[in-house]
GROMACS .gro file of C-alpha atoms in nm:
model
  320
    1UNK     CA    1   6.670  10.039  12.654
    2UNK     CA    2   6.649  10.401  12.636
    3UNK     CA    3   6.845  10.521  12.269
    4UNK     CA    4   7.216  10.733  12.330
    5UNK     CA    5   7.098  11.093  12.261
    6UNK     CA    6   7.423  11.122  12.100
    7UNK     CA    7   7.466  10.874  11.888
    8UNK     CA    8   7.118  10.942  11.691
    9UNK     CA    9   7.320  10.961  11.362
   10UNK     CA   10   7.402  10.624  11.405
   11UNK     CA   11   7.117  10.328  11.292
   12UNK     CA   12   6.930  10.221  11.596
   13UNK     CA   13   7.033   9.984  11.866
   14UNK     CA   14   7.034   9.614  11.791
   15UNK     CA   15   7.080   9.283  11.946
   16UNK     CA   16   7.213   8.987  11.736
   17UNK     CA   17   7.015   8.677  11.614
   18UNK     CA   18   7.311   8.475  11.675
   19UNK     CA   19   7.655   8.484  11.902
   20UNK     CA   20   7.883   8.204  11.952
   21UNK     CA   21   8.272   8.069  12.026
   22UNK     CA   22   8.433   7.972  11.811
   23UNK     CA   23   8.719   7.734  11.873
   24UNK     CA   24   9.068   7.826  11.656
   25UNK     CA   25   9.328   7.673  11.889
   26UNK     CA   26   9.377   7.463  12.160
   27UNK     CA   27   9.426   7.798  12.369
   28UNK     CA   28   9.156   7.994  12.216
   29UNK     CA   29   8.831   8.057  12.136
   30UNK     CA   30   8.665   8.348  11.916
   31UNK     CA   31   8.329   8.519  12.046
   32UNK     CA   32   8.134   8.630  11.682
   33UNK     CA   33   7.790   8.753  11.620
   34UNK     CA   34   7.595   8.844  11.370
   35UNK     CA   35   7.296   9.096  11.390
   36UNK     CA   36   7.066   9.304  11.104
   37UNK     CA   37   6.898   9.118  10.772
   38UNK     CA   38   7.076   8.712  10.784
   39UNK     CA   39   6.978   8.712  10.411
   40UNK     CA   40   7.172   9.057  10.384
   41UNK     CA   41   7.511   9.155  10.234
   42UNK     CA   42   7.806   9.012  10.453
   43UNK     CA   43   7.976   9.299  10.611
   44UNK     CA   44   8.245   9.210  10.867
   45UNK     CA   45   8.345   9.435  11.168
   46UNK     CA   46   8.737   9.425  11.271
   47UNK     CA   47   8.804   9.631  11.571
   48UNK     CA   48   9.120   9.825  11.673
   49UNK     CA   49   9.319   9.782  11.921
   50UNK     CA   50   9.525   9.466  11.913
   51UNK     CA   51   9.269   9.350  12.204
   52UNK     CA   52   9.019   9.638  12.256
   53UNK     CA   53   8.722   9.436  12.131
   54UNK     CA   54   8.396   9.531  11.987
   55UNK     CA   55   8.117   9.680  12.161
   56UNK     CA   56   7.713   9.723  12.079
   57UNK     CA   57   7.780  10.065  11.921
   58UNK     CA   58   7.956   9.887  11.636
   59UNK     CA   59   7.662   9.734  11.541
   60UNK     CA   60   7.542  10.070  11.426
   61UNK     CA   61   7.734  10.184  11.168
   62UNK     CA   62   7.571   9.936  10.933
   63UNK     CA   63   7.161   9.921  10.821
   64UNK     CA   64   7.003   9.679  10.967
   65UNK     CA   65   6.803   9.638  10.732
   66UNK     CA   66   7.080   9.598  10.412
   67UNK     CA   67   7.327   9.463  10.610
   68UNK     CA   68   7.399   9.066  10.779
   69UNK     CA   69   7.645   9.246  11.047
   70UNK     CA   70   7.898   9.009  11.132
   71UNK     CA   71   8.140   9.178  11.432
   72UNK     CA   72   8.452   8.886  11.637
   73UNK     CA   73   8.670   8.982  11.880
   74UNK     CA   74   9.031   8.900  11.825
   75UNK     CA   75   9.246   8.650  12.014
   76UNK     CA   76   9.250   8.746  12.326
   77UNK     CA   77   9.034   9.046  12.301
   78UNK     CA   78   8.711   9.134  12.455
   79UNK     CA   79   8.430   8.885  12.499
   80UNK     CA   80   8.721   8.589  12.307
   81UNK     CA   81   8.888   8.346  12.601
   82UNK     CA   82   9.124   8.356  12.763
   83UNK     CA   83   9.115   8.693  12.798
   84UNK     CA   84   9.467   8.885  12.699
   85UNK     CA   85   9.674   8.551  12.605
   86UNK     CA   86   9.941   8.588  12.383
   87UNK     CA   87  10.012   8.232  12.286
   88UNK     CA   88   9.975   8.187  11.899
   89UNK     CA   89   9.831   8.529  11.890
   90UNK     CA   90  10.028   8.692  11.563
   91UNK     CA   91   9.869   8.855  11.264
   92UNK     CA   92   9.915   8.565  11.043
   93UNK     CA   93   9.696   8.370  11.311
   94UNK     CA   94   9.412   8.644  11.328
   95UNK     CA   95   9.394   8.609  10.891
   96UNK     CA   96   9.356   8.231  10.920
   97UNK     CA   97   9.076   8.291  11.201
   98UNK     CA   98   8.874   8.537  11.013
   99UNK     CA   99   8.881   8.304  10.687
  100UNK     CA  100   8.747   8.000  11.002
  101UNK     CA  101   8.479   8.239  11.051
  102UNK     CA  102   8.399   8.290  10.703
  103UNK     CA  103   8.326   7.923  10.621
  104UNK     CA  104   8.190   7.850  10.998
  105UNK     CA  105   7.897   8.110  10.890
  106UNK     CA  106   7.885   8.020  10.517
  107UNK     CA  107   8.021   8.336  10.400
  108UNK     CA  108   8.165   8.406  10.027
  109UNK     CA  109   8.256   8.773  10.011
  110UNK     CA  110   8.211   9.019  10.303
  111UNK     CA  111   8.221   9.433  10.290
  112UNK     CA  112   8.514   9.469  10.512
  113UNK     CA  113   8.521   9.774  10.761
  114UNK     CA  114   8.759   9.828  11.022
  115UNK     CA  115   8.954  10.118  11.207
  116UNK     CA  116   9.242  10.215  11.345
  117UNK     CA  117   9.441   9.839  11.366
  118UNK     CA  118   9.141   9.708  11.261
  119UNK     CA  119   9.240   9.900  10.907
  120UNK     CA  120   9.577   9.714  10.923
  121UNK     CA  121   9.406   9.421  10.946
  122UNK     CA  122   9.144   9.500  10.672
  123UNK     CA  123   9.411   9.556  10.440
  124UNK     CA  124   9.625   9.239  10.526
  125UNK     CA  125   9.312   9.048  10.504
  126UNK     CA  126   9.270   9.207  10.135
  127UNK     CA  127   9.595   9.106  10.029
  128UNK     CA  128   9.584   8.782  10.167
  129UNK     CA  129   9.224   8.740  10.027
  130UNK     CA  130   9.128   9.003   9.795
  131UNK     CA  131   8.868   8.778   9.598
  132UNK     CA  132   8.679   8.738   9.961
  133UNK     CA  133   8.624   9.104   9.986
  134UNK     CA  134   8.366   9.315   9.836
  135UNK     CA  135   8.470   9.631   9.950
  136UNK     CA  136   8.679   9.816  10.231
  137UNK     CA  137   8.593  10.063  10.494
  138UNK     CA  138   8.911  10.195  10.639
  139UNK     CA  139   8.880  10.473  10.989
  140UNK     CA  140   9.222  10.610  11.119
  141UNK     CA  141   9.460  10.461  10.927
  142UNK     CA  142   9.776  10.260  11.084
  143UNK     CA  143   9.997  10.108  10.892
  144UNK     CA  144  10.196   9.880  11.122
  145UNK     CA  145  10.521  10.112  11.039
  146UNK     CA  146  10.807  10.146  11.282
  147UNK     CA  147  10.797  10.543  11.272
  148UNK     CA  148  10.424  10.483  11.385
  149UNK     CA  149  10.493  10.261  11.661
  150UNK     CA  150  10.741  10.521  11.784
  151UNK     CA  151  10.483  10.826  11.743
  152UNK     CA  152  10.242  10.606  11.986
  153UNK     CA  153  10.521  10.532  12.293
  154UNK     CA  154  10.645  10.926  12.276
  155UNK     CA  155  10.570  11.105  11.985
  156UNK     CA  156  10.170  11.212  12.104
  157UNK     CA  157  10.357  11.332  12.393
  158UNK     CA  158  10.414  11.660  12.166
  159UNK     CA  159  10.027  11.705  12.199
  160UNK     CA  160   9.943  11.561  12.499
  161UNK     CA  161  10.239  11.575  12.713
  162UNK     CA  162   9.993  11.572  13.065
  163UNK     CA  163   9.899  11.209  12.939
  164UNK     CA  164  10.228  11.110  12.830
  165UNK     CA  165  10.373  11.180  13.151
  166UNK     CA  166  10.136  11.033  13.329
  167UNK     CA  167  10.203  10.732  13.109
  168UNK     CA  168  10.585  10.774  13.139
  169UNK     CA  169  10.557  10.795  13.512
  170UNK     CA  170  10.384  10.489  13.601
  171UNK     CA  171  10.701  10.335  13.538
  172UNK     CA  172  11.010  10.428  13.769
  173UNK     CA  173  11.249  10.656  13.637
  174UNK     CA  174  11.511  10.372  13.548
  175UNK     CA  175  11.260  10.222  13.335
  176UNK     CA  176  11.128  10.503  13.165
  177UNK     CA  177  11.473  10.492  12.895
  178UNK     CA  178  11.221  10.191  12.694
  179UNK     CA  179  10.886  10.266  12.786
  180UNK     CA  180  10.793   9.975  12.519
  181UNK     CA  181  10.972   9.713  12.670
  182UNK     CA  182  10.913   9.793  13.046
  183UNK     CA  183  10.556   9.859  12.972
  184UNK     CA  184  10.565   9.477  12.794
  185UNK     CA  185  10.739   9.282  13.104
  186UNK     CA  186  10.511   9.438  13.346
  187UNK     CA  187  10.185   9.357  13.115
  188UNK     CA  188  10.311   8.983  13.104
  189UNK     CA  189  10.368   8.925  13.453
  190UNK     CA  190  10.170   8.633  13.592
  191UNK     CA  191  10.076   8.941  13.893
  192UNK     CA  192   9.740   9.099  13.846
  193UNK     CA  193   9.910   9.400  14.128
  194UNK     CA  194  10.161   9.460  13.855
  195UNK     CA  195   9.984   9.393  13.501
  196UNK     CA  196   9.674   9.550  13.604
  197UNK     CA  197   9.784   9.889  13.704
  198UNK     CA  198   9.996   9.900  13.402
  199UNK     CA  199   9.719   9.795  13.169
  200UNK     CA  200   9.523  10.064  13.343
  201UNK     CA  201   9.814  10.348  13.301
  202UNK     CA  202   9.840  10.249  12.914
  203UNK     CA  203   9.475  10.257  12.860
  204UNK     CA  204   9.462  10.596  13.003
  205UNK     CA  205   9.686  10.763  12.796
  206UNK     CA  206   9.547  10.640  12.470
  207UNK     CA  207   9.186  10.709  12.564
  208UNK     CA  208   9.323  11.067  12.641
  209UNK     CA  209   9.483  11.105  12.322
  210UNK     CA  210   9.176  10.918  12.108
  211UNK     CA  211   8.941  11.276  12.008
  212UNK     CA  212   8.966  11.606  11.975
  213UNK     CA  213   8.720  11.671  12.248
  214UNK     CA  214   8.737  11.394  12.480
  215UNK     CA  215   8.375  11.315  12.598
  216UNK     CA  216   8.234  10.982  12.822
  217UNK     CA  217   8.176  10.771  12.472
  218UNK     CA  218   8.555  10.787  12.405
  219UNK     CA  219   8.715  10.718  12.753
  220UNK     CA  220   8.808  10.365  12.826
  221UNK     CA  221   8.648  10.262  13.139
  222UNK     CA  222   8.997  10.184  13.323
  223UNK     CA  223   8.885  10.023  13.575
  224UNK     CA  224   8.754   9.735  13.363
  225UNK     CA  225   8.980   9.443  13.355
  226UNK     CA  226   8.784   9.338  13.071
  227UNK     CA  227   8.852   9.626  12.835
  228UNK     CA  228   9.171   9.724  13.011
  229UNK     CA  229   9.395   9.420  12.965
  230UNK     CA  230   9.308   9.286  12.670
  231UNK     CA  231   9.362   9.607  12.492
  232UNK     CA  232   9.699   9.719  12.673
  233UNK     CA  233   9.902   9.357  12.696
  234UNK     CA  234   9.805   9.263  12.355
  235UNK     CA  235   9.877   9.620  12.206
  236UNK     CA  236  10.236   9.560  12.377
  237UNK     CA  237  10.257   9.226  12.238
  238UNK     CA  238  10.167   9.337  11.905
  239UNK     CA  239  10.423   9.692  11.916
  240UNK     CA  240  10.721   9.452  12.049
  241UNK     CA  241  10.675   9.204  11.750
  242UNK     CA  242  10.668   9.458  11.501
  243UNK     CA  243  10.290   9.391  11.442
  244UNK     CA  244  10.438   9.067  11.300
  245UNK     CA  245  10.459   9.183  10.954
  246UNK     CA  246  10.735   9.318  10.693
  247UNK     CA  247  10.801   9.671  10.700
  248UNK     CA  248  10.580   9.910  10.508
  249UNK     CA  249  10.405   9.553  10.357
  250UNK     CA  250  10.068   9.692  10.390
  251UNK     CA  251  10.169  10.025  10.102
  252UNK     CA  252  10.433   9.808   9.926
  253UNK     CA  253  10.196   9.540   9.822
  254UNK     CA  254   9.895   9.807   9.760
  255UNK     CA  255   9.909   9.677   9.386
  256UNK     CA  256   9.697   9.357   9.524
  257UNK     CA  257   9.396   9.514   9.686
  258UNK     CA  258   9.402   9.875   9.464
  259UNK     CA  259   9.119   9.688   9.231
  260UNK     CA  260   8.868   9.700   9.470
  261UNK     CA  261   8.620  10.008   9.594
  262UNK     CA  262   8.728  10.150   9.951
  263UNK     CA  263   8.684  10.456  10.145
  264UNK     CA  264   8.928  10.579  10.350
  265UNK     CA  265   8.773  10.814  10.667
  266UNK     CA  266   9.055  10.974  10.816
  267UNK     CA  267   9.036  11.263  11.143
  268UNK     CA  268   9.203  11.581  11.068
  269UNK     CA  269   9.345  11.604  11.422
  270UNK     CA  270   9.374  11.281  11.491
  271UNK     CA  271   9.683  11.203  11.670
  272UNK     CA  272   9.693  10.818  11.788
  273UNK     CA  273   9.748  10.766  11.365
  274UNK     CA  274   9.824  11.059  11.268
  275UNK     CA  275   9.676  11.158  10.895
  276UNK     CA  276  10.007  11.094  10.705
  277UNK     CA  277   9.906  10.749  10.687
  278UNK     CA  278   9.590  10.792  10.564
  279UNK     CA  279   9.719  11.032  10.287
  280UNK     CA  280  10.013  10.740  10.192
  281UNK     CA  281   9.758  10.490  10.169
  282UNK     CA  282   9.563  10.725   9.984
  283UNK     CA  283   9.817  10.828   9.720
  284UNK     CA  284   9.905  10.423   9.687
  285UNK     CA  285   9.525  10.350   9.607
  286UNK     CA  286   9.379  10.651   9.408
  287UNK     CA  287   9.046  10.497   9.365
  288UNK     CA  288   8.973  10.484   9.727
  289UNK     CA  289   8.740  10.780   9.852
  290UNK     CA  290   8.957  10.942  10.067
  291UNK     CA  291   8.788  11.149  10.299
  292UNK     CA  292   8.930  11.363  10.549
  293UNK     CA  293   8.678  11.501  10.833
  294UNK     CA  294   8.816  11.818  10.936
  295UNK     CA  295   8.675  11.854  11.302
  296UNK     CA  296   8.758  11.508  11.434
  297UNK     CA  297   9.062  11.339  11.579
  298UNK     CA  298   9.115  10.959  11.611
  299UNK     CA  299   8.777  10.788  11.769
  300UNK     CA  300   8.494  10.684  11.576
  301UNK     CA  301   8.258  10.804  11.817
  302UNK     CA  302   8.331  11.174  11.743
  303UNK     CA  303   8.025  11.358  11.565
  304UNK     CA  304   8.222  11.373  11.243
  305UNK     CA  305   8.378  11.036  11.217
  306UNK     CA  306   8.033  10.857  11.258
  307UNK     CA  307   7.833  11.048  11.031
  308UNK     CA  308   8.088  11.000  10.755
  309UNK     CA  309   8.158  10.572  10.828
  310UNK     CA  310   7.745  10.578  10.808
  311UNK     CA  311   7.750  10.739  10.474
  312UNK     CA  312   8.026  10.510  10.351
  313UNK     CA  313   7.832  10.178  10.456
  314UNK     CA  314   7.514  10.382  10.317
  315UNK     CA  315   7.696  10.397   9.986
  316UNK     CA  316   7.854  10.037   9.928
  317UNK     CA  317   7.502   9.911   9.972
  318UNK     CA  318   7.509   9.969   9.604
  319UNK     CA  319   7.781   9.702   9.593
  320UNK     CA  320   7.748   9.320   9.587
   0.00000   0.00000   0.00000
């Protein structure tokens, strides 16, 4: 396969040594891989989303050679099955799967990297398990408050009000009073004529909000069930439920994970989770490199965002 001209700062394309599915429920089961060194340090991928899933690229951010790259798709997300169910698909779930996944593949402690709700779920992981983690590796930082749940359904609007009315408009006008909740009923029903077009319309707007120059590597593919639905229904599920988790847990119980080395990568410009979340997190855990790129917005593709994630896995090879 020809390399991406632009992604050369990235490590070079790689195909895992292993894949499988793992079973965590009588509705679902987990895709996983693992690619790089098997005798390398652990270092576990959690993508954003809820329910975008990984991708190839992700592999990338790591060296291949340092690194046993270990990457899962979420309930319900990307290459897992069923695709986009929401039955026993909470946050308290996807913590008990990931610790499945640690003793499936014999894991002790893994570097833990993950962006956007994947850094929610890095640091719920840490508190739940900070003695499994050697490290994390935290891109566009969202932390599961109300106020940011808000600032995704209207607030980006302010910036890109073309997408957000496009968003707002999919709906008819005596819906659009609780775009959350009439975005949520339509994702759920049974009818692919009504959850697919809405899957597509949410998918739009957040790819069009995602980087500060929008380019092919950072618009979702919406017509791709696949990436589409997953990402859009399970986002809902996840908004309506209050990311199932207290609020402002992930800061107020900073004291648990503060101990251990992180870097925090944070877009200037990035609106989808917008810096003052990086900065709390940041003033909560003042050990954490904190690093704010200052020509990037939310997507880890930008030219910015990757270069500094590859330094940051470059530097915790030094940890064990």
């Amino acid at each position: 396969m020809a390399p991406n001209r632009c992604l050369l700062d990235l490590y070079p394309e790689i195909d895992p040594y292993e894949t499988g599915l793992l079973e965590v429920s009588a509705t679902h089961k987990l895709y996983w891989e693992q690619s790089g060194n098997p005798d390398g340090a652990p270092a576990l991928f959690l993508h954003g989303g809820p329910g975008s899933g990984a991708t190839p690229a992700h592999r990338r951010f790591f060296d291949p050679a340092h690194y046993r790259i270990i990457i899962v798709d979420q309930r319900g997300a990307g290459r897992s099955l069923p695709l986009g169910a929401l039955e026993d698909n909470t946050t308290p779930h996807l913590l008990a799967d990931l610790e499945k996944l640690r003793n499936h593949i014999g894991v002790e402690r893994w570097l833990v990297f993950g962006g956007s709700w994947g850094s929610s779920l890095a640091l719920a992981y840490a508190i739940a398990h900070p003695r499994r983690c050697i490290g994390l590796i935290l891109r566009g930082v969202f932390l599961c408050r109300a106020r940011e749940v808000a600032w995704f359904m209207s607030g980006m609007g302010t910036i890109f009000p073309e997408a957000w009315r496009a968003f707002s408009d999919h709906l008819p006008p005596e819906e659009r009073s609780d775009l959350l909740a009439n975005y949520y009923q339509r994702l759920t029903d049974p009818d692919p004529e009504i959850h697919l077009p809405a899957a597509q319309a949410w998918s739009r707007y957040e790819a069009a909000c995602s980087a500060l120059r929008p380019s092919p590597e950072t618009v979702i593919a919406s017509g791709d069930p696949n990436l589409v639905l997953g990402l859009a229904r399970i986002e809902a599920h996840y908004f309506i439920h209050n990311l199932f988790m207290d609020e402002g847990e992930l800061l107020a119980r900073a004291e648990i994970y503060k101990h251990l080395p992180g870097a925090i990568i944070q877009g200037r410009y990035d609106i989808v989770c917008p810096i003052t979340s990086a900065a709390d997190l940041a003033a909560a855990w003042p050990d954490a490199d904190y690093t704010v790129v200052p020509d990037a917005g939310h997507s880890a593709m930008e030219p910015g965002i990757r270069k500094a994630l590859v330094r940051a896995t470059d530097h915790f090879r030094g940890y064990k």
